[in-house]
mmCIF file of C-alpha atoms and ligand atoms in Angstrom:
data_model
loop_
_atom_site.group_PDB
_atom_site.id
_atom_site.type_symbol
_atom_site.label_atom_id
_atom_site.label_comp_id
_atom_site.label_asym_id
_atom_site.label_seq_id
_atom_site.Cartn_x
_atom_site.Cartn_y
_atom_site.Cartn_z
ATOM 1 C CA UNK Q 1 -0.033 -0.006 0.005
ATOM 2 C CA UNK Q 2 2.804 2.335 0.716
ATOM 3 C CA UNK Q 3 4.240 1.937 -2.711
ATOM 4 C CA UNK Q 4 0.848 2.357 -4.292
ATOM 5 C CA UNK Q 5 0.401 5.634 -2.545
ATOM 6 C CA UNK Q 6 3.866 6.725 -3.379
ATOM 7 C CA UNK Q 7 3.364 5.828 -6.995
ATOM 8 C CA UNK Q 8 0.506 8.215 -7.423
ATOM 9 C CA UNK Q 9 2.240 10.935 -5.548
ATOM 10 C CA UNK Q 10 5.181 10.567 -7.885
ATOM 11 C CA UNK Q 11 2.865 10.677 -10.866
ATOM 12 C CA UNK Q 12 1.065 13.693 -9.665
ATOM 13 C CA UNK Q 13 4.235 15.464 -8.764
ATOM 14 C CA UNK Q 14 5.957 14.652 -11.965
ATOM 15 C CA UNK Q 15 2.939 15.597 -14.004
ATOM 16 C CA UNK Q 16 3.872 19.207 -13.616
ATOM 17 C CA UNK Q 17 6.908 18.472 -15.714
ATOM 18 C CA UNK Q 18 7.757 16.043 -18.369
ATOM 19 C CA UNK Q 19 5.657 12.997 -17.523
ATOM 20 C CA UNK Q 20 2.234 14.247 -18.531
ATOM 21 C CA UNK Q 21 3.499 16.023 -21.570
ATOM 22 C CA UNK Q 22 5.526 13.160 -22.891
ATOM 23 C CA UNK Q 23 2.991 10.518 -22.103
ATOM 24 C CA UNK Q 24 0.315 12.414 -23.904
ATOM 25 C CA UNK Q 25 2.473 13.356 -26.889
ATOM 26 C CA UNK Q 26 3.430 9.716 -27.255
ATOM 27 C CA UNK Q 27 -0.041 8.409 -26.802
ATOM 28 C CA UNK Q 28 -1.393 10.110 -29.863
ATOM 29 C CA UNK Q 29 1.026 8.108 -32.039
ATOM 30 C CA UNK Q 30 0.070 4.759 -30.613
ATOM 31 C CA UNK Q 31 -3.126 2.725 -31.101
ATOM 32 C CA UNK Q 32 -3.497 1.732 -27.474
ATOM 33 C CA UNK Q 33 -6.461 -0.610 -27.909
ATOM 34 C CA UNK Q 34 -4.394 -3.086 -29.830
ATOM 35 C CA UNK Q 35 -1.959 -3.624 -27.003
ATOM 36 C CA UNK Q 36 -4.464 -5.126 -24.589
ATOM 37 C CA UNK Q 37 -5.973 -7.712 -26.851
ATOM 38 C CA UNK Q 38 -6.341 -11.098 -25.339
ATOM 39 C CA UNK Q 39 -4.435 -14.110 -26.498
ATOM 40 C CA UNK Q 40 -6.039 -16.740 -28.679
ATOM 41 C CA UNK Q 41 -6.553 -19.030 -25.756
ATOM 42 C CA UNK Q 42 -8.695 -16.528 -23.976
ATOM 43 C CA UNK Q 43 -6.228 -16.298 -21.134
ATOM 44 C CA UNK Q 44 -5.174 -12.769 -20.321
ATOM 45 C CA UNK Q 45 -1.444 -12.346 -20.428
ATOM 46 C CA UNK Q 46 0.812 -9.927 -18.636
ATOM 47 C CA UNK Q 47 2.314 -7.850 -21.401
ATOM 48 C CA UNK Q 48 6.121 -7.365 -21.052
ATOM 49 C CA UNK Q 49 7.319 -3.947 -20.039
ATOM 50 C CA UNK Q 50 8.330 -2.371 -23.405
ATOM 51 C CA UNK Q 51 11.535 -0.898 -21.986
ATOM 52 C CA UNK Q 52 13.925 -1.328 -19.069
ATOM 53 C CA UNK Q 53 12.713 -0.824 -15.492
ATOM 54 C CA UNK Q 54 14.859 2.250 -15.191
ATOM 55 C CA UNK Q 55 13.868 3.793 -18.534
ATOM 56 C CA UNK Q 56 11.619 6.457 -16.949
ATOM 57 C CA UNK Q 57 14.106 7.584 -14.314
ATOM 58 C CA UNK Q 58 14.387 10.187 -12.853
ATOM 59 C CA UNK Q 59 10.593 10.572 -13.019
ATOM 60 C CA UNK Q 60 9.716 7.000 -11.934
ATOM 61 C CA UNK Q 61 12.422 4.861 -10.389
ATOM 62 C CA UNK Q 62 13.211 1.286 -11.394
ATOM 63 C CA UNK Q 63 11.959 -0.146 -8.106
ATOM 64 C CA UNK Q 64 8.578 1.451 -8.522
ATOM 65 C CA UNK Q 65 8.313 0.298 -12.136
ATOM 66 C CA UNK Q 66 9.296 -3.233 -11.270
ATOM 67 C CA UNK Q 67 6.847 -3.413 -8.334
ATOM 68 C CA UNK Q 68 3.928 -2.037 -10.360
ATOM 69 C CA UNK Q 69 4.564 -4.224 -13.383
ATOM 70 C CA UNK Q 70 5.765 -7.500 -11.824
ATOM 71 C CA UNK Q 71 3.564 -7.427 -8.730
ATOM 72 C CA UNK Q 72 0.589 -5.101 -9.180
ATOM 73 C CA UNK Q 73 -0.091 -5.710 -12.858
ATOM 74 C CA UNK Q 74 0.715 -9.378 -12.625
ATOM 75 C CA UNK Q 75 -1.787 -9.734 -9.738
ATOM 76 C CA UNK Q 76 -4.474 -7.928 -11.804
ATOM 77 C CA UNK Q 77 -3.955 -10.358 -14.621
ATOM 78 C CA UNK Q 78 -3.975 -13.397 -12.361
ATOM 79 C CA UNK Q 79 -7.104 -12.337 -10.489
ATOM 80 C CA UNK Q 80 -8.861 -11.415 -13.706
ATOM 81 C CA UNK Q 81 -8.162 -14.851 -15.149
ATOM 82 C CA UNK Q 82 -9.444 -16.465 -11.945
ATOM 83 C CA UNK Q 83 -12.711 -14.448 -12.198
ATOM 84 C CA UNK Q 84 -13.190 -15.238 -15.886
ATOM 85 C CA UNK Q 85 -12.568 -19.018 -15.281
ATOM 86 C CA UNK Q 86 -16.036 -19.085 -13.762
ATOM 87 C CA UNK Q 87 -17.560 -17.805 -17.020
ATOM 88 C CA UNK Q 88 -15.525 -19.120 -19.993
ATOM 89 C CA UNK Q 89 -17.801 -17.302 -22.468
ATOM 90 C CA UNK Q 90 -16.467 -14.024 -21.092
ATOM 91 C CA UNK Q 91 -12.956 -14.995 -22.200
ATOM 92 C CA UNK Q 92 -13.815 -14.388 -25.827
ATOM 93 C CA UNK Q 93 -14.575 -10.676 -25.823
ATOM 94 C CA UNK Q 94 -11.830 -8.180 -25.290
ATOM 95 C CA UNK Q 95 -11.295 -6.872 -21.764
ATOM 96 C CA UNK Q 96 -12.254 -3.397 -22.984
ATOM 97 C CA UNK Q 97 -15.616 -4.652 -24.125
ATOM 98 C CA UNK Q 98 -16.210 -6.244 -20.694
ATOM 99 C CA UNK Q 99 -15.492 -2.932 -19.045
ATOM 100 C CA UNK Q 100 -17.838 -1.149 -21.379
ATOM 101 C CA UNK Q 101 -20.701 -3.388 -20.236
ATOM 102 C CA UNK Q 102 -19.502 -3.809 -16.641
ATOM 103 C CA UNK Q 103 -23.064 -3.572 -15.304
ATOM 104 C CA UNK Q 104 -24.010 -6.652 -17.240
ATOM 105 C CA UNK Q 105 -21.136 -8.795 -15.934
ATOM 106 C CA UNK Q 106 -22.385 -11.531 -13.442
ATOM 107 C CA UNK Q 107 -22.618 -9.965 -10.032
ATOM 108 C CA UNK Q 108 -20.338 -12.480 -8.374
ATOM 109 C CA UNK Q 109 -17.371 -11.463 -10.500
ATOM 110 C CA UNK Q 110 -18.337 -7.865 -11.426
ATOM 111 C CA UNK Q 111 -16.206 -6.176 -8.797
ATOM 112 C CA UNK Q 112 -13.218 -8.381 -9.641
ATOM 113 C CA UNK Q 113 -13.578 -7.638 -13.400
ATOM 114 C CA UNK Q 114 -13.969 -3.975 -12.637
ATOM 115 C CA UNK Q 115 -10.901 -3.729 -10.431
ATOM 116 C CA UNK Q 116 -8.625 -6.259 -12.091
ATOM 117 C CA UNK Q 117 -9.780 -5.733 -15.685
ATOM 118 C CA UNK Q 118 -9.535 -1.971 -15.183
ATOM 119 C CA UNK Q 119 -6.081 -2.352 -13.595
ATOM 120 C CA UNK Q 120 -4.916 -4.510 -16.489
ATOM 121 C CA UNK Q 121 -6.185 -2.168 -19.212
ATOM 122 C CA UNK Q 122 -5.063 1.002 -17.468
ATOM 123 C CA UNK Q 123 -1.569 -0.271 -16.717
ATOM 124 C CA UNK Q 124 -1.126 -1.785 -20.167
ATOM 125 C CA UNK Q 125 -1.959 1.575 -21.684
ATOM 126 C CA UNK Q 126 0.281 3.371 -19.262
ATOM 127 C CA UNK Q 127 3.351 1.246 -20.072
ATOM 128 C CA UNK Q 128 2.739 1.751 -23.780
ATOM 129 C CA UNK Q 129 2.301 5.508 -23.794
ATOM 130 C CA UNK Q 130 5.349 6.248 -21.768
ATOM 131 C CA UNK Q 131 8.900 6.231 -23.117
ATOM 132 C CA UNK Q 132 12.360 7.359 -22.241
ATOM 133 C CA UNK Q 133 13.347 10.761 -23.509
ATOM 134 C CA UNK Q 134 9.875 11.488 -24.856
ATOM 135 C CA UNK Q 135 8.249 14.833 -24.888
ATOM 136 C CA UNK Q 136 7.487 17.768 -27.078
ATOM 137 C CA UNK Q 137 4.201 19.447 -27.737
ATOM 138 C CA UNK Q 138 1.568 17.656 -29.764
ATOM 139 C CA UNK Q 139 1.051 18.733 -33.333
ATOM 140 C CA UNK Q 140 -1.592 18.332 -35.973
ATOM 141 C CA UNK Q 141 -5.170 17.431 -35.180
ATOM 142 C CA UNK Q 142 -4.713 16.785 -31.488
ATOM 143 C CA UNK Q 143 -2.937 20.132 -31.075
ATOM 144 C CA UNK Q 144 -5.834 21.860 -32.769
ATOM 145 C CA UNK Q 145 -8.303 20.072 -30.544
ATOM 146 C CA UNK Q 146 -6.385 21.040 -27.393
ATOM 147 C CA UNK Q 147 -5.988 24.624 -28.387
ATOM 148 C CA UNK Q 148 -9.644 24.920 -29.335
ATOM 149 C CA UNK Q 149 -10.892 23.173 -26.175
ATOM 150 C CA UNK Q 150 -8.504 24.425 -23.532
ATOM 151 C CA UNK Q 151 -7.076 27.617 -25.007
ATOM 152 C CA UNK Q 152 -3.469 26.441 -25.238
ATOM 153 C CA UNK Q 153 -1.325 23.408 -24.567
ATOM 154 C CA UNK Q 154 -0.057 25.196 -21.417
ATOM 155 C CA UNK Q 155 -3.650 25.657 -20.238
ATOM 156 C CA UNK Q 156 -4.381 22.033 -20.970
ATOM 157 C CA UNK Q 157 -1.424 20.883 -18.926
ATOM 158 C CA UNK Q 158 -2.437 23.111 -16.039
ATOM 159 C CA UNK Q 159 -5.943 21.809 -16.030
ATOM 160 C CA UNK Q 160 -4.828 18.198 -16.405
ATOM 161 C CA UNK Q 161 -2.507 18.476 -13.486
ATOM 162 C CA UNK Q 162 -5.053 20.270 -11.354
ATOM 163 C CA UNK Q 163 -7.483 17.381 -12.062
ATOM 164 C CA UNK Q 164 -4.866 14.908 -10.833
ATOM 165 C CA UNK Q 165 -4.159 16.850 -7.746
ATOM 166 C CA UNK Q 166 -7.840 17.132 -6.951
ATOM 167 C CA UNK Q 167 -8.539 13.396 -7.187
ATOM 168 C CA UNK Q 168 -8.571 12.129 -3.601
ATOM 169 C CA UNK Q 169 -6.649 8.886 -3.061
ATOM 170 C CA UNK Q 170 -5.495 6.951 -6.064
ATOM 171 C CA UNK Q 171 -6.854 7.192 -9.563
ATOM 172 C CA UNK Q 172 -6.236 8.307 -13.171
ATOM 173 C CA UNK Q 173 -6.596 11.467 -15.135
ATOM 174 C CA UNK Q 174 -7.872 11.278 -18.709
ATOM 175 C CA UNK Q 175 -8.409 13.315 -21.814
ATOM 176 C CA UNK Q 176 -11.611 11.888 -23.300
ATOM 177 C CA UNK Q 177 -14.190 12.658 -25.899
ATOM 178 C CA UNK Q 178 -17.501 12.589 -24.016
ATOM 179 C CA UNK Q 179 -20.827 11.372 -25.189
ATOM 180 C CA UNK Q 180 -21.700 14.779 -26.587
ATOM 181 C CA UNK Q 181 -18.614 14.556 -28.778
ATOM 182 C CA UNK Q 182 -16.702 17.176 -26.798
ATOM 183 C CA UNK Q 183 -13.223 16.750 -25.412
ATOM 184 C CA UNK Q 184 -12.740 17.091 -21.704
ATOM 185 C CA UNK Q 185 -10.467 16.163 -18.767
ATOM 186 C CA UNK Q 186 -11.947 13.650 -16.407
ATOM 187 C CA UNK Q 187 -10.684 11.572 -13.468
ATOM 188 C CA UNK Q 188 -11.548 8.078 -12.297
ATOM 189 C CA UNK Q 189 -10.981 6.526 -8.881
ATOM 190 C CA UNK Q 190 -8.734 3.494 -8.246
ATOM 191 C CA UNK Q 191 -8.647 1.339 -11.431
ATOM 192 C CA UNK Q 192 -11.877 2.604 -12.923
ATOM 193 C CA UNK Q 193 -11.885 3.523 -16.550
ATOM 194 C CA UNK Q 194 -13.929 6.013 -18.619
ATOM 195 C CA UNK Q 195 -14.789 2.900 -20.699
ATOM 196 C CA UNK Q 196 -17.034 1.838 -17.811
ATOM 197 C CA UNK Q 197 -19.070 5.007 -18.391
ATOM 198 C CA UNK Q 198 -19.283 4.389 -22.117
ATOM 199 C CA UNK Q 199 -16.759 7.075 -22.957
ATOM 200 C CA UNK Q 200 -14.522 6.459 -25.898
ATOM 201 C CA UNK Q 201 -11.167 7.237 -24.315
ATOM 202 C CA UNK Q 202 -9.326 5.019 -26.730
ATOM 203 C CA UNK Q 203 -11.467 6.030 -29.707
ATOM 204 C CA UNK Q 204 -9.821 9.384 -29.398
ATOM 205 C CA UNK Q 205 -6.533 7.821 -30.262
ATOM 206 C CA UNK Q 206 -7.938 5.777 -33.127
ATOM 207 C CA UNK Q 207 -9.772 8.663 -34.631
ATOM 208 C CA UNK Q 208 -6.767 10.797 -34.597
ATOM 209 C CA UNK Q 209 -4.743 8.077 -36.278
ATOM 210 C CA UNK Q 210 -7.271 7.621 -39.002
HETATM 211 FE FE1 LIG H 1 0.095 0.574 -10.437
#
């Protein structure tokens, strides 16, 4: 628990600098949905960290990365597989699609799918959108959207970071396109995902790539 708390404090603290900027700038070039697809057997796999444990230092230290990938994320995957073992038919759809219809998941595994499925998808995306020596302001369509919605990239960063600081306890900050089609900054608690509210957080990435 101490590490979990520390992790988010690090993220929030670092988000005033390079972390938020580089993660976002990198995200727009990567189709994140594809990285969390299930294996053909229907068993969810822990994706390998796409870089060394110390790749994100000095923003996130190697110990924190190793702990969150090898322990936290691995536990999410193991617990998710245990829950889905009770309902083999739920192993066929993607985890994202399970999150999108979380209220229809059988009640005896719903909380587990929510927490562990959310943890798996959120962490997989996080590993993928970060990189060493990333950064730079976004360009093209996403830059236009940010400027139009938030005024400037600096204003967007400020609001994004304020949203993170304002989320009590642990959670995530997102840039999403809401159901009205507008872009906005939202936060979710713990391992919840905007996908659980029917918001197309990943579709933003796909649309911009198209
Ligand atoms: Fe984590």
